[in-house]
Amino acid sequence: MRKIWLVAQREFLENVRTKSFWIGILIFPLILTAAIVVPALLEKTRQARPFAVLDRSGWVLEAVQEQVAAGAKRFVLVEPALDAQSAAAEDTLNRRVRDEELFAYFIIGPDPVRSSAGSEYRSKNLTDSDLRDWFGELATNAVQARRLEQEQIDPAIAEWIREPVRFEARKVTGAGETEDVSAQDKLRQWAPLIFVYLLWVAVFTIAQMLLTNTVEEKSNRIIEVLLSSVSPVELMAGKITGIAQTGFAIIASWIIAFFFITKYVPGLLGAPVGLDLTVLTRDPVYLASFVAYFLLGYLLFAAMLVGIGAVCNTLKEAQNLMGPITILLIIPLLAMLPIGRDPNGPLAKVMSFIPPFTPFVMMNRAAGPPELWEYVATTALLLVSIGLALWAAAKVFRIGVLLTGKPPTLREILKWIRAPVGTVAVRKEPR
Amino acid sequence: MEHALTLDRVTKSFGDFRAVDAISLVVPRGTIYGFLGPNGAGKTTTIRMFMSILYPDSGTITVLGDPNPEAVKDRLGYLPEEKGLYKKMKAAELVSYFGRLKGMAAGPANARARELLHRFELGDWADKKCETLSKGMSQKVQILATLIHDPELVILDEPFSGLDPVNVEVVIELILELKRQGRTVIFSTHVMEQAEKLCDAILLIDKGKKILDGPLADVKAGGPRTVIIDYDGDGGVFRGLPRVARVNDSGKHAELTLEDGASTQDLLRQLVDRIAIRRFDTREPSLHEIFVRAVGGKTHA
């Protein structure tokens, strides 16, 4: 036990000193902060967009003038002093748009009350539709008012006719009652996706750290020196523990960063806090299952990767063997959205029982939530698989770490796992 | 007093390949003991077995009087042939880490690591990362990491391979120092000359089988005496000499084994007109000669 701890401690300290550890710690808060700050800054720094209107109806522009002046400061109406009816006016405005004096201009058709014929929006940039939507809505309102007037329809009646049928979303609670759905609840519904993604990133990075680390130790030829002091199983256990500590340090920093950034950064920017994201970090069920599934998922993949690491002598060999495992890991990521939409559907249920997917899929389904027996059964299955995987990894590790030369084939590895301890040849390539 | 190491009919097979075949030997305490044999003879496998890295299929191993080698692992120091350092660790940290793995407490391990580095002129490198050390320095650090916990039995697998003459001297001096301190040293090598200079006793193995073992003096006394000749001239004269059983000619130096009852006087008479002899000497056979004779001259060390 003491030796396992010593190995773990050394692993942890060595990892903490690497750049990739600090990148791992910092990358998430940086991305999160950027995701909040950048759109806000963009909104502030957007340029004013001058535009012009050729009003061939003769009245629409006048009807909306006041709202245009009072409206968004970003869109500035330029009065071109042109004859709206002439074709030459279009040429002039086209040129001004081309020279970027104007962002865009509108042509209002001769009779918008009857039809939109002749109404156009012209710009070099058609991807940004903010101006078009905004002015379009103002014009529509003016035209619709005129139509109601013409047909002598009471605007209140028109409003009522246009009223859509709204289905209010209500959540059926565990007690079989219904309750209102707030924005918070919607967030809670989708929050598991954030957690699945973080879980995935964490498991993937940390397990890969273990792989790199084992291969390096082997290619450094330090393994045999270590084996004269610790047993292969102690060494493996120590490495897995040490890297797990590193992983926990990283995800703990993420959770803390998530809490503080979502709580304070929007406030610092003066933006209203639309959604209180901190609710996620305060929900003990999510947090606890996140930590638990991180540990379980990590252990399962750690067992696979430490075995791979033990049989490879170079990172390149390891990456080749790593291929199938990467594919295995990507599947739950692909299933993330479908499962999020239908957390208790057949796909979700079946995938929960495939151990390499269990941590991700069960986290994914947290909003469902799955029934208790499903938690118990999938976790039991996962624990059994982890036990088996660690046992197999220990066997591969003890043979593999002393191996030099070409990595073994999968068939050879399976043979090692089945063979009793100590009967498998350790190849030694002549030098 | 119990022996440092006793092997009794120890056998280890890998599949169909018998790497070590019923080897028995005794290493007395306080001696320098050489495991000799060509590459692939089974030296490393034997060592790995009493280091509890591999387990024998049959036979018993007693290390420092304990029939369970695993129990005394912390009293052994092992430097494998394939050895390395953690590149990112500082030299003192690394040496101390290995001490702690052998059961030392953190404080004494740190102090002792620094003391050792100073004694071996690596004091300035104690806080440098291992990746900055030269090959010779790395080798020293590895050896110090093997010795930090004052092991009673030190095992060095091919300690001289890849070293320049200066560092070979450093390692030889270290082995002699260990002996002066009363420790037992086992080292393996395929270079007979080094073993001949250092060892009190040897084990000679080939293809997993013991050829012979025992104190160096006994081993040598058992063989027929040989004639050593240092000469200038054409070494071709040694071919076809009557009553000479075997010739090891190195160009300027030759070792001749005579047939039983052959006279060295006759030999000298035959040679004296044909080459310029600088030295003509009879003595016990060299390990090289013993080895070549034992394995039937088929294997070249």
mmCIF file with all atom_site columns, N, CA and C in Angstrom, chain A residues 349-401:
data_model
loop_
_atom_site.group_PDB
_atom_site.id
_atom_site.type_symbol
_atom_site.label_atom_id
_atom_site.label_alt_id
_atom_site.label_comp_id
_atom_site.label_asym_id
_atom_site.label_entity_id
_atom_site.label_seq_id
_atom_site.pdbx_PDB_ins_code
_atom_site.Cartn_x
_atom_site.Cartn_y
_atom_site.Cartn_z
_atom_site.occupancy
_atom_site.B_iso_or_equiv
_atom_site.pdbx_formal_charge
_atom_site.auth_seq_id
_atom_site.auth_comp_id
_atom_site.auth_asym_id
_atom_site.auth_atom_id
_atom_site.pdbx_PDB_model_num
ATOM 1   N N  . LYS A 1 349 ? -31.672 3.309  -23.133 1.00 0.00 ? 349 LYS A N  1
ATOM 2   C CA . LYS A 1 349 ? -31.708 2.157  -22.222 1.00 0.00 ? 349 LYS A CA 1
ATOM 3   C C  . LYS A 1 349 ? -30.679 1.102  -22.602 1.00 0.00 ? 349 LYS A C  1
ATOM 4   N N  . VAL A 1 350 ? -30.628 0.808  -23.907 1.00 0.00 ? 350 VAL A N  1
ATOM 5   C CA . VAL A 1 350 ? -29.688 -0.230 -24.342 1.00 0.00 ? 350 VAL A CA 1
ATOM 6   C C  . VAL A 1 350 ? -28.247 0.210  -24.083 1.00 0.00 ? 350 VAL A C  1
ATOM 7   N N  . MET A 1 351 ? -27.945 1.447  -24.447 1.00 0.00 ? 351 MET A N  1
ATOM 8   C CA . MET A 1 351 ? -26.554 1.900  -24.308 1.00 0.00 ? 351 MET A CA 1
ATOM 9   C C  . MET A 1 351 ? -26.109 1.972  -22.852 1.00 0.00 ? 351 MET A C  1
ATOM 10  N N  . SER A 1 352 ? -27.067 2.181  -21.946 1.00 0.00 ? 352 SER A N  1
ATOM 11  C CA . SER A 1 352 ? -26.710 2.251  -20.523 1.00 0.00 ? 352 SER A CA 1
ATOM 12  C C  . SER A 1 352 ? -26.085 0.954  -20.045 1.00 0.00 ? 352 SER A C  1
ATOM 13  N N  . PHE A 1 353 ? -26.458 -0.139 -20.727 1.00 0.00 ? 353 PHE A N  1
ATOM 14  C CA . PHE A 1 353 ? -25.990 -1.444 -20.262 1.00 0.00 ? 353 PHE A CA 1
ATOM 15  C C  . PHE A 1 353 ? -24.717 -1.913 -20.967 1.00 0.00 ? 353 PHE A C  1
ATOM 16  N N  . ILE A 1 354 ? -24.134 -1.035 -21.792 1.00 0.00 ? 354 ILE A N  1
ATOM 17  C CA . ILE A 1 354 ? -22.849 -1.382 -22.410 1.00 0.00 ? 354 ILE A CA 1
ATOM 18  C C  . ILE A 1 354 ? -21.777 -0.664 -21.583 1.00 0.00 ? 354 ILE A C  1
ATOM 19  N N  . PRO A 1 355 ? -21.007 -1.421 -20.799 1.00 0.00 ? 355 PRO A N  1
ATOM 20  C CA . PRO A 1 355 ? -20.160 -0.783 -19.779 1.00 0.00 ? 355 PRO A CA 1
ATOM 21  C C  . PRO A 1 355 ? -19.296 0.389  -20.253 1.00 0.00 ? 355 PRO A C  1
ATOM 22  N N  . PRO A 1 356 ? -18.621 0.314  -21.411 1.00 0.00 ? 356 PRO A N  1
ATOM 23  C CA . PRO A 1 356 ? -17.795 1.484  -21.758 1.00 0.00 ? 356 PRO A CA 1
ATOM 24  C C  . PRO A 1 356 ? -18.630 2.742  -21.976 1.00 0.00 ? 356 PRO A C  1
ATOM 25  N N  . PHE A 1 357 ? -19.929 2.566  -22.251 1.00 0.00 ? 357 PHE A N  1
ATOM 26  C CA . PHE A 1 357 ? -20.782 3.737  -22.480 1.00 0.00 ? 357 PHE A CA 1
ATOM 27  C C  . PHE A 1 357 ? -21.522 4.163  -21.221 1.00 0.00 ? 357 PHE A C  1
ATOM 28  N N  . THR A 1 358 ? -21.630 3.250  -20.262 1.00 0.00 ? 358 THR A N  1
ATOM 29  C CA . THR A 1 358 ? -22.484 3.506  -19.098 1.00 0.00 ? 358 THR A CA 1
ATOM 30  C C  . THR A 1 358 ? -22.285 4.881  -18.459 1.00 0.00 ? 358 THR A C  1
ATOM 31  N N  . PRO A 1 359 ? -21.034 5.269  -18.118 1.00 0.00 ? 359 PRO A N  1
ATOM 32  C CA . PRO A 1 359 ? -20.886 6.544  -17.420 1.00 0.00 ? 359 PRO A CA 1
ATOM 33  C C  . PRO A 1 359 ? -21.455 7.707  -18.224 1.00 0.00 ? 359 PRO A C  1
ATOM 34  N N  . PHE A 1 360 ? -21.147 7.727  -19.516 1.00 0.00 ? 360 PHE A N  1
ATOM 35  C CA . PHE A 1 360 ? -21.580 8.856  -20.341 1.00 0.00 ? 360 PHE A CA 1
ATOM 36  C C  . PHE A 1 360 ? -23.092 8.846  -20.540 1.00 0.00 ? 360 PHE A C  1
ATOM 37  N N  . VAL A 1 361 ? -23.625 7.663  -20.858 1.00 0.00 ? 361 VAL A N  1
ATOM 38  C CA . VAL A 1 361 ? -25.050 7.582  -21.165 1.00 0.00 ? 361 VAL A CA 1
ATOM 39  C C  . VAL A 1 361 ? -25.896 7.850  -19.911 1.00 0.00 ? 361 VAL A C  1
ATOM 40  N N  . MET A 1 362 ? -25.477 7.315  -18.773 1.00 0.00 ? 362 MET A N  1
ATOM 41  C CA . MET A 1 362 ? -26.255 7.550  -17.555 1.00 0.00 ? 362 MET A CA 1
ATOM 42  C C  . MET A 1 362 ? -26.209 9.022  -17.160 1.00 0.00 ? 362 MET A C  1
ATOM 43  N N  . MET A 1 363 ? -25.058 9.659  -17.356 1.00 0.00 ? 363 MET A N  1
ATOM 44  C CA . MET A 1 363 ? -24.960 11.098 -17.095 1.00 0.00 ? 363 MET A CA 1
ATOM 45  C C  . MET A 1 363 ? -25.891 11.836 -18.052 1.00 0.00 ? 363 MET A C  1
ATOM 46  N N  . ASN A 1 364 ? -25.881 11.396 -19.288 1.00 0.00 ? 364 ASN A N  1
ATOM 47  C CA . ASN A 1 364 ? -26.699 11.961 -20.351 1.00 0.00 ? 364 ASN A CA 1
ATOM 48  C C  . ASN A 1 364 ? -28.191 11.910 -19.988 1.00 0.00 ? 364 ASN A C  1
ATOM 49  N N  . ARG A 1 365 ? -28.567 10.797 -19.303 1.00 0.00 ? 365 ARG A N  1
ATOM 50  C CA . ARG A 1 365 ? -29.974 10.573 -19.003 1.00 0.00 ? 365 ARG A CA 1
ATOM 51  C C  . ARG A 1 365 ? -30.404 11.211 -17.694 1.00 0.00 ? 365 ARG A C  1
ATOM 52  N N  . ALA A 1 366 ? -29.504 11.901 -17.023 1.00 0.00 ? 366 ALA A N  1
ATOM 53  C CA . ALA A 1 366 ? -29.796 12.388 -15.670 1.00 0.00 ? 366 ALA A CA 1
ATOM 54  C C  . ALA A 1 366 ? -31.082 13.193 -15.585 1.00 0.00 ? 366 ALA A C  1
ATOM 55  N N  . ALA A 1 367 ? -31.458 13.871 -16.681 1.00 0.00 ? 367 ALA A N  1
ATOM 56  C CA . ALA A 1 367 ? -32.664 14.690 -16.620 1.00 0.00 ? 367 ALA A CA 1
ATOM 57  C C  . ALA A 1 367 ? -33.920 13.834 -16.701 1.00 0.00 ? 367 ALA A C  1
ATOM 58  N N  . GLY A 1 368 ? -33.759 12.575 -17.146 1.00 0.00 ? 368 GLY A N  1
ATOM 59  C CA . GLY A 1 368 ? -34.900 11.658 -17.331 1.00 0.00 ? 368 GLY A CA 1
ATOM 60  C C  . GLY A 1 368 ? -35.823 11.589 -16.142 1.00 0.00 ? 368 GLY A C  1
ATOM 61  N N  . PRO A 1 369 ? -35.377 11.213 -14.977 1.00 0.00 ? 369 PRO A N  1
ATOM 62  C CA . PRO A 1 369 ? -34.144 10.468 -14.761 1.00 0.00 ? 369 PRO A CA 1
ATOM 63  C C  . PRO A 1 369 ? -34.415 8.975  -14.889 1.00 0.00 ? 369 PRO A C  1
ATOM 64  N N  . PRO A 1 370 ? -33.364 8.169  -15.061 1.00 0.00 ? 370 PRO A N  1
ATOM 65  C CA . PRO A 1 370 ? -33.573 6.729  -15.130 1.00 0.00 ? 370 PRO A CA 1
ATOM 66  C C  . PRO A 1 370 ? -34.105 6.216  -13.796 1.00 0.00 ? 370 PRO A C  1
ATOM 67  N N  . GLU A 1 371 ? -34.676 5.032  -13.845 1.00 0.00 ? 371 GLU A N  1
ATOM 68  C CA . GLU A 1 371 ? -35.202 4.473  -12.599 1.00 0.00 ? 371 GLU A CA 1
ATOM 69  C C  . GLU A 1 371 ? -34.061 3.956  -11.737 1.00 0.00 ? 371 GLU A C  1
ATOM 70  N N  . LEU A 1 372 ? -34.375 3.798  -10.475 1.00 0.00 ? 372 LEU A N  1
ATOM 71  C CA . LEU A 1 372 ? -33.352 3.390  -9.517  1.00 0.00 ? 372 LEU A CA 1
ATOM 72  C C  . LEU A 1 372 ? -32.715 2.051  -9.907  1.00 0.00 ? 372 LEU A C  1
ATOM 73  N N  . TRP A 1 373 ? -33.569 1.101  -10.326 1.00 0.00 ? 373 TRP A N  1
ATOM 74  C CA . TRP A 1 373 ? -33.009 -0.222 -10.649 1.00 0.00 ? 373 TRP A CA 1
ATOM 75  C C  . TRP A 1 373 ? -32.019 -0.133 -11.801 1.00 0.00 ? 373 TRP A C  1
ATOM 76  N N  . GLU A 1 374 ? -32.259 0.837  -12.693 1.00 0.00 ? 374 GLU A N  1
ATOM 77  C CA . GLU A 1 374 ? -31.322 0.990  -13.808 1.00 0.00 ? 374 GLU A CA 1
ATOM 78  C C  . GLU A 1 374 ? -29.972 1.492  -13.310 1.00 0.00 ? 374 GLU A C  1
ATOM 79  N N  . TYR A 1 375 ? -30.032 2.454  -12.367 1.00 0.00 ? 375 TYR A N  1
ATOM 80  C CA . TYR A 1 375 ? -28.784 2.929  -11.770 1.00 0.00 ? 375 TYR A CA 1
ATOM 81  C C  . TYR A 1 375 ? -28.035 1.768  -11.146 1.00 0.00 ? 375 TYR A C  1
ATOM 82  N N  . VAL A 1 376 ? -28.763 0.979  -10.355 1.00 0.00 ? 376 VAL A N  1
ATOM 83  C CA . VAL A 1 376 ? -28.123 -0.117 -9.622  1.00 0.00 ? 376 VAL A CA 1
ATOM 84  C C  . VAL A 1 376 ? -27.545 -1.138 -10.602 1.00 0.00 ? 376 VAL A C  1
ATOM 85  N N  . ALA A 1 377 ? -28.378 -1.553 -11.579 1.00 0.00 ? 377 ALA A N  1
ATOM 86  C CA . ALA A 1 377 ? -27.941 -2.619 -12.482 1.00 0.00 ? 377 ALA A CA 1
ATOM 87  C C  . ALA A 1 377 ? -26.766 -2.177 -13.350 1.00 0.00 ? 377 ALA A C  1
ATOM 88  N N  . THR A 1 378 ? -26.858 -0.961 -13.916 1.00 0.00 ? 378 THR A N  1
ATOM 89  C CA . THR A 1 378 ? -25.771 -0.538 -14.801 1.00 0.00 ? 378 THR A CA 1
ATOM 90  C C  . THR A 1 378 ? -24.484 -0.329 -14.017 1.00 0.00 ? 378 THR A C  1
ATOM 91  N N  . THR A 1 379 ? -24.618 0.217  -12.811 1.00 0.00 ? 379 THR A N  1
ATOM 92  C CA . THR A 1 379 ? -23.417 0.451  -12.023 1.00 0.00 ? 379 THR A CA 1
ATOM 93  C C  . THR A 1 379 ? -22.775 -0.869 -11.623 1.00 0.00 ? 379 THR A C  1
ATOM 94  N N  . ALA A 1 380 ? -23.617 -1.844 -11.272 1.00 0.00 ? 380 ALA A N  1
ATOM 95  C CA . ALA A 1 380 ? -23.073 -3.151 -10.904 1.00 0.00 ? 380 ALA A CA 1
ATOM 96  C C  . ALA A 1 380 ? -22.322 -3.756 -12.086 1.00 0.00 ? 380 ALA A C  1
ATOM 97  N N  . LEU A 1 381 ? -22.951 -3.670 -13.257 1.00 0.00 ? 381 LEU A N  1
ATOM 98  C CA . LEU A 1 381 ? -22.318 -4.217 -14.457 1.00 0.00 ? 381 LEU A CA 1
ATOM 99  C C  . LEU A 1 381 ? -20.992 -3.507 -14.735 1.00 0.00 ? 381 LEU A C  1
ATOM 100 N N  . LEU A 1 382 ? -21.018 -2.194 -14.555 1.00 0.00 ? 382 LEU A N  1
ATOM 101 C CA . LEU A 1 382 ? -19.812 -1.399 -14.793 1.00 0.00 ? 382 LEU A CA 1
ATOM 102 C C  . LEU A 1 382 ? -18.712 -1.796 -13.816 1.00 0.00 ? 382 LEU A C  1
ATOM 103 N N  . LEU A 1 383 ? -19.089 -1.980 -12.554 1.00 0.00 ? 383 LEU A N  1
ATOM 104 C CA . LEU A 1 383 ? -18.090 -2.338 -11.547 1.00 0.00 ? 383 LEU A CA 1
ATOM 105 C C  . LEU A 1 383 ? -17.467 -3.695 -11.864 1.00 0.00 ? 383 LEU A C  1
ATOM 106 N N  . VAL A 1 384 ? -18.308 -4.637 -12.279 1.00 0.00 ? 384 VAL A N  1
ATOM 107 C CA . VAL A 1 384 ? -17.783 -5.951 -12.637 1.00 0.00 ? 384 VAL A CA 1
ATOM 108 C C  . VAL A 1 384 ? -16.810 -5.822 -13.807 1.00 0.00 ? 384 VAL A C  1
ATOM 109 N N  . SER A 1 385 ? -17.193 -5.026 -14.816 1.00 0.00 ? 385 SER A N  1
ATOM 110 C CA . SER A 1 385 ? -16.306 -4.848 -15.967 1.00 0.00 ? 385 SER A CA 1
ATOM 111 C C  . SER A 1 385 ? -14.993 -4.206 -15.555 1.00 0.00 ? 385 SER A C  1
ATOM 112 N N  . ILE A 1 386 ? -15.080 -3.221 -14.647 1.00 0.00 ? 386 ILE A N  1
ATOM 113 C CA . ILE A 1 386 ? -13.844 -2.563 -14.203 1.00 0.00 ? 386 ILE A CA 1
ATOM 114 C C  . ILE A 1 386 ? -12.943 -3.585 -13.527 1.00 0.00 ? 386 ILE A C  1
ATOM 115 N N  . GLY A 1 387 ? -13.554 -4.431 -12.690 1.00 0.00 ? 387 GLY A N  1
ATOM 116 C CA . GLY A 1 387 ? -12.782 -5.468 -12.012 1.00 0.00 ? 387 GLY A CA 1
ATOM 117 C C  . GLY A 1 387 ? -12.078 -6.377 -13.008 1.00 0.00 ? 387 GLY A C  1
ATOM 118 N N  . LEU A 1 388 ? -12.848 -6.833 -13.995 1.00 0.00 ? 388 LEU A N  1
ATOM 119 C CA . LEU A 1 388 ? -12.277 -7.716 -15.021 1.00 0.00 ? 388 LEU A CA 1
ATOM 120 C C  . LEU A 1 388 ? -11.177 -7.016 -15.804 1.00 0.00 ? 388 LEU A C  1
ATOM 121 N N  . ALA A 1 389 ? -11.457 -5.771 -16.177 1.00 0.00 ? 389 ALA A N  1
ATOM 122 C CA . ALA A 1 389 ? -10.495 -5.035 -16.999 1.00 0.00 ? 389 ALA A CA 1
ATOM 123 C C  . ALA A 1 389 ? -9.192  -4.822 -16.223 1.00 0.00 ? 389 ALA A C  1
ATOM 124 N N  . LEU A 1 390 ? -9.308  -4.511 -14.943 1.00 0.00 ? 390 LEU A N  1
ATOM 125 C CA . LEU A 1 390 ? -8.098  -4.276 -14.147 1.00 0.00 ? 390 LEU A CA 1
ATOM 126 C C  . LEU A 1 390 ? -7.308  -5.574 -13.980 1.00 0.00 ? 390 LEU A C  1
ATOM 127 N N  . TRP A 1 391 ? -8.050  -6.672 -13.801 1.00 0.00 ? 391 TRP A N  1
ATOM 128 C CA . TRP A 1 391 ? -7.390  -7.971 -13.650 1.00 0.00 ? 391 TRP A CA 1
ATOM 129 C C  . TRP A 1 391 ? -6.629  -8.316 -14.938 1.00 0.00 ? 391 TRP A C  1
ATOM 130 N N  . ALA A 1 392 ? -7.294  -8.130 -16.078 1.00 0.00 ? 392 ALA A N  1
ATOM 131 C CA . ALA A 1 392 ? -6.644  -8.419 -17.357 1.00 0.00 ? 392 ALA A CA 1
ATOM 132 C C  . ALA A 1 392 ? -5.470  -7.472 -17.573 1.00 0.00 ? 392 ALA A C  1
ATOM 133 N N  . ALA A 1 393 ? -5.674  -6.196 -17.224 1.00 0.00 ? 393 ALA A N  1
ATOM 134 C CA . ALA A 1 393 ? -4.614  -5.208 -17.420 1.00 0.00 ? 393 ALA A CA 1
ATOM 135 C C  . ALA A 1 393 ? -3.400  -5.579 -16.586 1.00 0.00 ? 393 ALA A C  1
ATOM 136 N N  . ALA A 1 394 ? -3.635  -6.058 -15.371 1.00 0.00 ? 394 ALA A N  1
ATOM 137 C CA . ALA A 1 394 ? -2.517  -6.421 -14.504 1.00 0.00 ? 394 ALA A CA 1
ATOM 138 C C  . ALA A 1 394 ? -1.693  -7.535 -15.133 1.00 0.00 ? 394 ALA A C  1
ATOM 139 N N  . LYS A 1 395 ? -2.387  -8.496 -15.749 1.00 0.00 ? 395 LYS A N  1
ATOM 140 C CA . LYS A 1 395 ? -1.656  -9.599 -16.384 1.00 0.00 ? 395 LYS A CA 1
ATOM 141 C C  . LYS A 1 395 ? -0.859  -9.110 -17.587 1.00 0.00 ? 395 LYS A C  1
ATOM 142 N N  . VAL A 1 396 ? -1.522  -8.298 -18.408 1.00 0.00 ? 396 VAL A N  1
ATOM 143 C CA . VAL A 1 396 ? -0.830  -7.774 -19.585 1.00 0.00 ? 396 VAL A CA 1
ATOM 144 C C  . VAL A 1 396 ? 0.335   -6.893 -19.149 1.00 0.00 ? 396 VAL A C  1
ATOM 145 N N  . PHE A 1 397 ? 0.081   -6.110 -18.112 1.00 0.00 ? 397 PHE A N  1
ATOM 146 C CA . PHE A 1 397 ? 1.098   -5.175 -17.640 1.00 0.00 ? 397 PHE A CA 1
ATOM 147 C C  . PHE A 1 397 ? 2.350   -5.926 -17.190 1.00 0.00 ? 397 PHE A C  1
ATOM 148 N N  . ARG A 1 398 ? 2.143   -6.983 -16.413 1.00 0.00 ? 398 ARG A N  1
ATOM 149 C CA . ARG A 1 398 ? 3.325   -7.648 -15.852 1.00 0.00 ? 398 ARG A CA 1
ATOM 150 C C  . ARG A 1 398 ? 4.177   -8.297 -16.937 1.00 0.00 ? 398 ARG A C  1
ATOM 151 N N  . ILE A 1 399 ? 3.553   -8.759 -17.991 1.00 0.00 ? 399 ILE A N  1
ATOM 152 C CA . ILE A 1 399 ? 4.339   -9.330 -19.085 1.00 0.00 ? 399 ILE A CA 1
ATOM 153 C C  . ILE A 1 399 ? 4.848   -8.213 -19.989 1.00 0.00 ? 399 ILE A C  1
ATOM 154 N N  . GLY A 1 400 ? 3.925   -7.300 -20.295 1.00 0.00 ? 400 GLY A N  1
ATOM 155 C CA . GLY A 1 400 ? 4.221   -6.273 -21.295 1.00 0.00 ? 400 GLY A CA 1
ATOM 156 C C  . GLY A 1 400 ? 5.344   -5.344 -20.916 1.00 0.00 ? 400 GLY A C  1
ATOM 157 N N  . VAL A 1 401 ? 5.423   -4.965 -19.634 1.00 0.00 ? 401 VAL A N  1
ATOM 158 C CA . VAL A 1 401 ? 6.409   -3.947 -19.277 1.00 0.00 ? 401 VAL A CA 1
ATOM 159 C C  . VAL A 1 401 ? 7.840   -4.402 -19.499 1.00 0.00 ? 401 VAL A C  1
#
